[in-house]
Short mmCIF file of N, CA and C in Angstrom, two decimals:
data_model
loop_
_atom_site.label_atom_id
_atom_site.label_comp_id
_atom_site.label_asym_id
_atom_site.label_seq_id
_atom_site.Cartn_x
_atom_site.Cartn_y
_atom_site.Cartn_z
N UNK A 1 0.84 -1.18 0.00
CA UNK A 1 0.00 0.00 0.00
C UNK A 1 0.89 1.24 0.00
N UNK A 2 0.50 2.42 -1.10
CA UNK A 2 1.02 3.56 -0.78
C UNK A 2 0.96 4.45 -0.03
N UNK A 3 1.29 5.20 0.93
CA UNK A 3 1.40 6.05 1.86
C UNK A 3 0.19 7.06 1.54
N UNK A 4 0.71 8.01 0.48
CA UNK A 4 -0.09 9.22 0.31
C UNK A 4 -0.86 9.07 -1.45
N UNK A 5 -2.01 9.88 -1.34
CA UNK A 5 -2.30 10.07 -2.56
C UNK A 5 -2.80 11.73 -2.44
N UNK A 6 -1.90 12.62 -3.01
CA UNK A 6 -2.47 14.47 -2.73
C UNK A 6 -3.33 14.69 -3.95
N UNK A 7 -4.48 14.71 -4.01
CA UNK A 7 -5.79 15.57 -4.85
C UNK A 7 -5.05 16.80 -4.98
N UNK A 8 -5.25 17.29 -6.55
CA UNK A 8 -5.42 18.56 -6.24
C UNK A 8 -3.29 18.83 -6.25
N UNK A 9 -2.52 18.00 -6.54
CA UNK A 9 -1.25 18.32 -6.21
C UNK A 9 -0.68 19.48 -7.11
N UNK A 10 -0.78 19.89 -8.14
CA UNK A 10 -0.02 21.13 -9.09
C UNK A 10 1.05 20.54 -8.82
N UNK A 11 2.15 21.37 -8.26
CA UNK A 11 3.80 20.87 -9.15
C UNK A 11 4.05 20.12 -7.97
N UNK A 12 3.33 19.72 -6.83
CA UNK A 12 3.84 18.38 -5.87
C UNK A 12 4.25 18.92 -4.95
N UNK A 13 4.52 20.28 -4.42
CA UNK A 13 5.15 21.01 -3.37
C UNK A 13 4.81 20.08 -1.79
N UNK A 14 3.43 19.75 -1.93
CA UNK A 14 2.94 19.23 -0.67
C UNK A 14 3.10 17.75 -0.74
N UNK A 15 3.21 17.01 -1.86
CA UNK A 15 3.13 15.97 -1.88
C UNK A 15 4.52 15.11 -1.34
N UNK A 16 3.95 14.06 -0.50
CA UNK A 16 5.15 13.40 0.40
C UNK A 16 5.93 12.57 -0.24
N UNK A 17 7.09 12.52 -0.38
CA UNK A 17 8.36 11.31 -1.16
C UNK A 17 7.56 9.82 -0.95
N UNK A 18 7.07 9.23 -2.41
CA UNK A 18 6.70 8.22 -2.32
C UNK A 18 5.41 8.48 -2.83
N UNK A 19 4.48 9.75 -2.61
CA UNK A 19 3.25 9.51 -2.48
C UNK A 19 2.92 9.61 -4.28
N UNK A 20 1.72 9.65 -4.32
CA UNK A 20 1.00 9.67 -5.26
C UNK A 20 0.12 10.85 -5.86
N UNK A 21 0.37 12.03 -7.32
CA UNK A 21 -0.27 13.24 -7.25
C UNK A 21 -1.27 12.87 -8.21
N UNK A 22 -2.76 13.89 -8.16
CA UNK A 22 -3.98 13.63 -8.88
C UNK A 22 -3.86 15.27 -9.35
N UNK A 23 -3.76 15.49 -10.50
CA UNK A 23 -3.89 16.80 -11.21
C UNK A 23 -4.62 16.38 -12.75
N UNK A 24 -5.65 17.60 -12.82
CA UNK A 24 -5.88 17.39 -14.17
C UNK A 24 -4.87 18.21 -15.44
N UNK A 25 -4.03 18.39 -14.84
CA UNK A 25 -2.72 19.48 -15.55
C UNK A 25 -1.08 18.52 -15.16
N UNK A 26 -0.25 18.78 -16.09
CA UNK A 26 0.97 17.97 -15.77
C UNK A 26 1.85 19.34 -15.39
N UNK A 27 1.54 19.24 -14.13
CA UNK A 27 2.80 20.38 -13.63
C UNK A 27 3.81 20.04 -12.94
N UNK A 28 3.77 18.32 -11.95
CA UNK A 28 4.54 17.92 -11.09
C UNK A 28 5.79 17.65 -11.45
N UNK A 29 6.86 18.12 -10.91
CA UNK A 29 8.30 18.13 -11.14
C UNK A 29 8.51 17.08 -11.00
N UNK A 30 8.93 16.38 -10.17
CA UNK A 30 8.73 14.93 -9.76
C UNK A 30 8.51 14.23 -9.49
N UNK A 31 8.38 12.93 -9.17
CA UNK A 31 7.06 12.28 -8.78
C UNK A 31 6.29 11.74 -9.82
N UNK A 32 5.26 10.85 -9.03
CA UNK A 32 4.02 9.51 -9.59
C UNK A 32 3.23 10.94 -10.03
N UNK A 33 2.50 10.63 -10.67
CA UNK A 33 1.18 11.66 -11.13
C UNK A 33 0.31 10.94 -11.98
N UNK A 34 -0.78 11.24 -11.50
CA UNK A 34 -2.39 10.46 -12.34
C UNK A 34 -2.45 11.30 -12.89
N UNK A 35 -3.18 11.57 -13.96
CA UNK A 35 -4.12 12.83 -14.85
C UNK A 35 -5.23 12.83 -14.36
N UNK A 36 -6.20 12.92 -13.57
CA UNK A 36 -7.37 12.81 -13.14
C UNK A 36 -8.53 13.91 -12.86
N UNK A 37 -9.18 13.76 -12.85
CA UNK A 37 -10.43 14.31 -12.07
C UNK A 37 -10.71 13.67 -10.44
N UNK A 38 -10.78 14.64 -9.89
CA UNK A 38 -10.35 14.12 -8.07
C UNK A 38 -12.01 14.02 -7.54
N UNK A 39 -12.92 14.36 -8.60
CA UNK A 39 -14.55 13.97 -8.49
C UNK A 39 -14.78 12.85 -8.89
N UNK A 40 -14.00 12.29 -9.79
CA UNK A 40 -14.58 11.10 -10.33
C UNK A 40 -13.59 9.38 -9.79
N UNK A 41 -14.25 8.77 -9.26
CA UNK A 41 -13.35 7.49 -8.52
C UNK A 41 -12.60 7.00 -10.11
N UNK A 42 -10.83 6.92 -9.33
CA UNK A 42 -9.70 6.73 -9.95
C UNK A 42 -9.03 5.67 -9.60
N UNK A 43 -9.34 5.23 -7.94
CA UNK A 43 -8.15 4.43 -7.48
C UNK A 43 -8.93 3.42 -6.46
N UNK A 44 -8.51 2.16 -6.38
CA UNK A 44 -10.03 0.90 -5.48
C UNK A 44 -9.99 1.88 -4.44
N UNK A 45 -10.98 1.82 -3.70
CA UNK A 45 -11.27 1.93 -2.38
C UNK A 45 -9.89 0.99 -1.36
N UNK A 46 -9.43 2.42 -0.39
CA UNK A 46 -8.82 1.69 0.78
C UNK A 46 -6.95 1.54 0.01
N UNK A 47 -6.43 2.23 -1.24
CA UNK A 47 -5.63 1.92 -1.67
C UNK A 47 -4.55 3.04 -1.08
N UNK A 48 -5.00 3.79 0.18
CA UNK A 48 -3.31 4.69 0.50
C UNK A 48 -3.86 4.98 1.84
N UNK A 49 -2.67 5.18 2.61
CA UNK A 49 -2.91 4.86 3.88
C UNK A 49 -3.76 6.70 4.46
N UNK A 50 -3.04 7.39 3.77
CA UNK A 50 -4.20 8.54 3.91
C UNK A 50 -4.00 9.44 2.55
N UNK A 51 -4.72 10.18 2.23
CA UNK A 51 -5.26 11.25 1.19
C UNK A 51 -5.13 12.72 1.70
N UNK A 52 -4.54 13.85 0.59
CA UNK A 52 -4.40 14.95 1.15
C UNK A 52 -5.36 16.20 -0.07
N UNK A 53 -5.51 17.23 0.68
CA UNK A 53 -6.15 17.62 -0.66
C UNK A 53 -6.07 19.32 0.43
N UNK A 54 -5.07 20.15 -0.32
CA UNK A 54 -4.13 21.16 0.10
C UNK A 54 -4.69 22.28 -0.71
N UNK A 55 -5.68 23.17 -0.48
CA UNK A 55 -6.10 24.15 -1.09
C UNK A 55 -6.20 23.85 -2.56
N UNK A 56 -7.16 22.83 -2.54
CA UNK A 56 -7.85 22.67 -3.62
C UNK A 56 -9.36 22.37 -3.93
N UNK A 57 -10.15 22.19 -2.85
CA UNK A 57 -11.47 22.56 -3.14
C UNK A 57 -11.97 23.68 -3.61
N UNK A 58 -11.28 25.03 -2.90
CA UNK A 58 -11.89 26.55 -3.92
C UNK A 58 -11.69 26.18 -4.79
N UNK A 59 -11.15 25.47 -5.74
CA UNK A 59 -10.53 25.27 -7.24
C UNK A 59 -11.78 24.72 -7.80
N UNK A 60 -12.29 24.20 -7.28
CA UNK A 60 -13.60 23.31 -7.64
C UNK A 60 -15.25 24.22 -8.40
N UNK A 61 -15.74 23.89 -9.22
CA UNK A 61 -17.00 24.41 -9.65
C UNK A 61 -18.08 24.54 -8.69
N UNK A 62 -18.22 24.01 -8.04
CA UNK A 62 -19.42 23.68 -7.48
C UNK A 62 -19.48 22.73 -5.96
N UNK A 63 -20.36 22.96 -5.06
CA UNK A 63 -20.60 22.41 -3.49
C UNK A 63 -20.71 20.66 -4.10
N UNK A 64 -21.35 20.68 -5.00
CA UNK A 64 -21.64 19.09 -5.65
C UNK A 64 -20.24 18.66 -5.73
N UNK A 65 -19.50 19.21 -6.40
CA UNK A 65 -18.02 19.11 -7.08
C UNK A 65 -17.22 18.60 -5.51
N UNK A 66 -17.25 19.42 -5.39
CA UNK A 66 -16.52 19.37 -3.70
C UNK A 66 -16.91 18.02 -2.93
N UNK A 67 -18.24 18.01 -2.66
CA UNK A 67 -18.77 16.51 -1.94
C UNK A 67 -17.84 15.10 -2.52
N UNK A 68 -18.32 15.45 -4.25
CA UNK A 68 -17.71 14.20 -4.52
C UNK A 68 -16.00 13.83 -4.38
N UNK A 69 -15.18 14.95 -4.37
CA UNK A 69 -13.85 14.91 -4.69
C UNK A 69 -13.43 14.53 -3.02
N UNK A 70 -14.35 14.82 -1.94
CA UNK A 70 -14.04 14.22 -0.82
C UNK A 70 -14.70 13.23 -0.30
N UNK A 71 -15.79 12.73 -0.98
CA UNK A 71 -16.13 11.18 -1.04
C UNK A 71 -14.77 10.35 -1.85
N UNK A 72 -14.51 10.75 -2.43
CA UNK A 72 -13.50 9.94 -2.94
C UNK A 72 -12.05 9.86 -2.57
N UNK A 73 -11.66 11.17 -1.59
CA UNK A 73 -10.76 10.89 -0.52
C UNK A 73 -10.79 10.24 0.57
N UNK A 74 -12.04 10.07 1.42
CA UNK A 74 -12.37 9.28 2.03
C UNK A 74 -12.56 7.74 1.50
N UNK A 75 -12.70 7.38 0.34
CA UNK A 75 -12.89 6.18 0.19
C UNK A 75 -11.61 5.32 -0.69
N UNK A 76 -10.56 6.27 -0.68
CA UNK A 76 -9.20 5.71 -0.95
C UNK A 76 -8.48 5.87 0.47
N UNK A 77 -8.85 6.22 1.49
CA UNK A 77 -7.70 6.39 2.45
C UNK A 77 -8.20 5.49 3.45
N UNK A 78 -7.43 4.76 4.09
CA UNK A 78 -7.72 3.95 5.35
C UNK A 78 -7.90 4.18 6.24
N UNK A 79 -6.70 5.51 6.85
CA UNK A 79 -6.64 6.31 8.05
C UNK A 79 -7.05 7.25 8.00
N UNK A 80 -6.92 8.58 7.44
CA UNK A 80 -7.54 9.71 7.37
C UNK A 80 -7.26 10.44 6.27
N UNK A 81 -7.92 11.73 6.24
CA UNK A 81 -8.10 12.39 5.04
C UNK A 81 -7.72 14.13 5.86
N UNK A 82 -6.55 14.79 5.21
CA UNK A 82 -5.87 15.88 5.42
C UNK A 82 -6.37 16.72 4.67
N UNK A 83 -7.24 17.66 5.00
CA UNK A 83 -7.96 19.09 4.38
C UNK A 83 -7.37 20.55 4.66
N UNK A 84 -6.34 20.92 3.73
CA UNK A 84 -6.58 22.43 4.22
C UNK A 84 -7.28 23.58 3.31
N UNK A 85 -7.46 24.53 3.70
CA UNK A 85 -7.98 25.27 3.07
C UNK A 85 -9.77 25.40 2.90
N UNK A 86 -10.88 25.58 2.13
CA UNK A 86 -10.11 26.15 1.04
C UNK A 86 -9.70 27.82 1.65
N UNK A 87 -8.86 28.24 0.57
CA UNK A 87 -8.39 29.47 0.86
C UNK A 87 -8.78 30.71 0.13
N UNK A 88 -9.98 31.50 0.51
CA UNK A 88 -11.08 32.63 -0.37
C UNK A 88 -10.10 33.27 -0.40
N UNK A 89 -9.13 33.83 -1.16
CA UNK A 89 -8.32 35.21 -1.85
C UNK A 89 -8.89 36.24 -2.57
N UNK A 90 -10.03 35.95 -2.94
CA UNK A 90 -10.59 37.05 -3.46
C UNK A 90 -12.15 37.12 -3.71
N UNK A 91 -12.96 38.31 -3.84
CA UNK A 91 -14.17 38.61 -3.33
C UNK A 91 -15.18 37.41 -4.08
N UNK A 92 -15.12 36.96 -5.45
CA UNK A 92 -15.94 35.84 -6.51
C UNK A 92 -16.12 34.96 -5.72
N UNK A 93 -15.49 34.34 -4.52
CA UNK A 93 -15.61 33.73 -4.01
C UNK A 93 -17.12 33.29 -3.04
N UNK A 94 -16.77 34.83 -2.14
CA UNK A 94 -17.81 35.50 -1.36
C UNK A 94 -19.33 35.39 -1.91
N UNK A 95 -19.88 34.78 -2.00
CA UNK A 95 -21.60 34.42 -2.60
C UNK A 95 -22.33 34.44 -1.46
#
């Protein structure tokens, strides 16, 4: 089993040596990287010991969008699921 899988990774800054990045963009310097959609199930259930997802829900379209991309962190991670953010920078946000 792999350690980490980071949703949402861009160039991997957060992502842990070993782990696993989910971007729908190839920005990660180094490192494993999926091409994915972090809404749509990618990886079995229960396949990394936890899931991270680092200021990347604001990134997201929609409250729907969001639910699913953390149903699906929860249902790849065994132990837990690491949320920060999201982080409102600017007013579009504000609804």
């Amino acid at each position: 089993m792999i350690d980490c899988v980071d949703f949402g990774c861009g160039e991997g800054r957060t992502l842990p040596e070993g782990g696993v990045g989910v971007d729908l963009q190839r920005k990660l310097k180094s490192g494993r990287l999926v091409i994915a959609d972090a809404t749509k199930p990618v990886f079995k259930p229960k396949s990394f010991r936890y899931a991270t997802m680092m200021h990347t829900l604001e990134h997201l379209p929609s409250l729907k969008a969001v639910e699913a991309a953390v149903k699906e962190a929860t249902s790849v991670a065994t132990e837990y699921v690491h949320i920060i953010g999201p982080w409102f920078d600017s007013d579009e946000y504000l609804a």
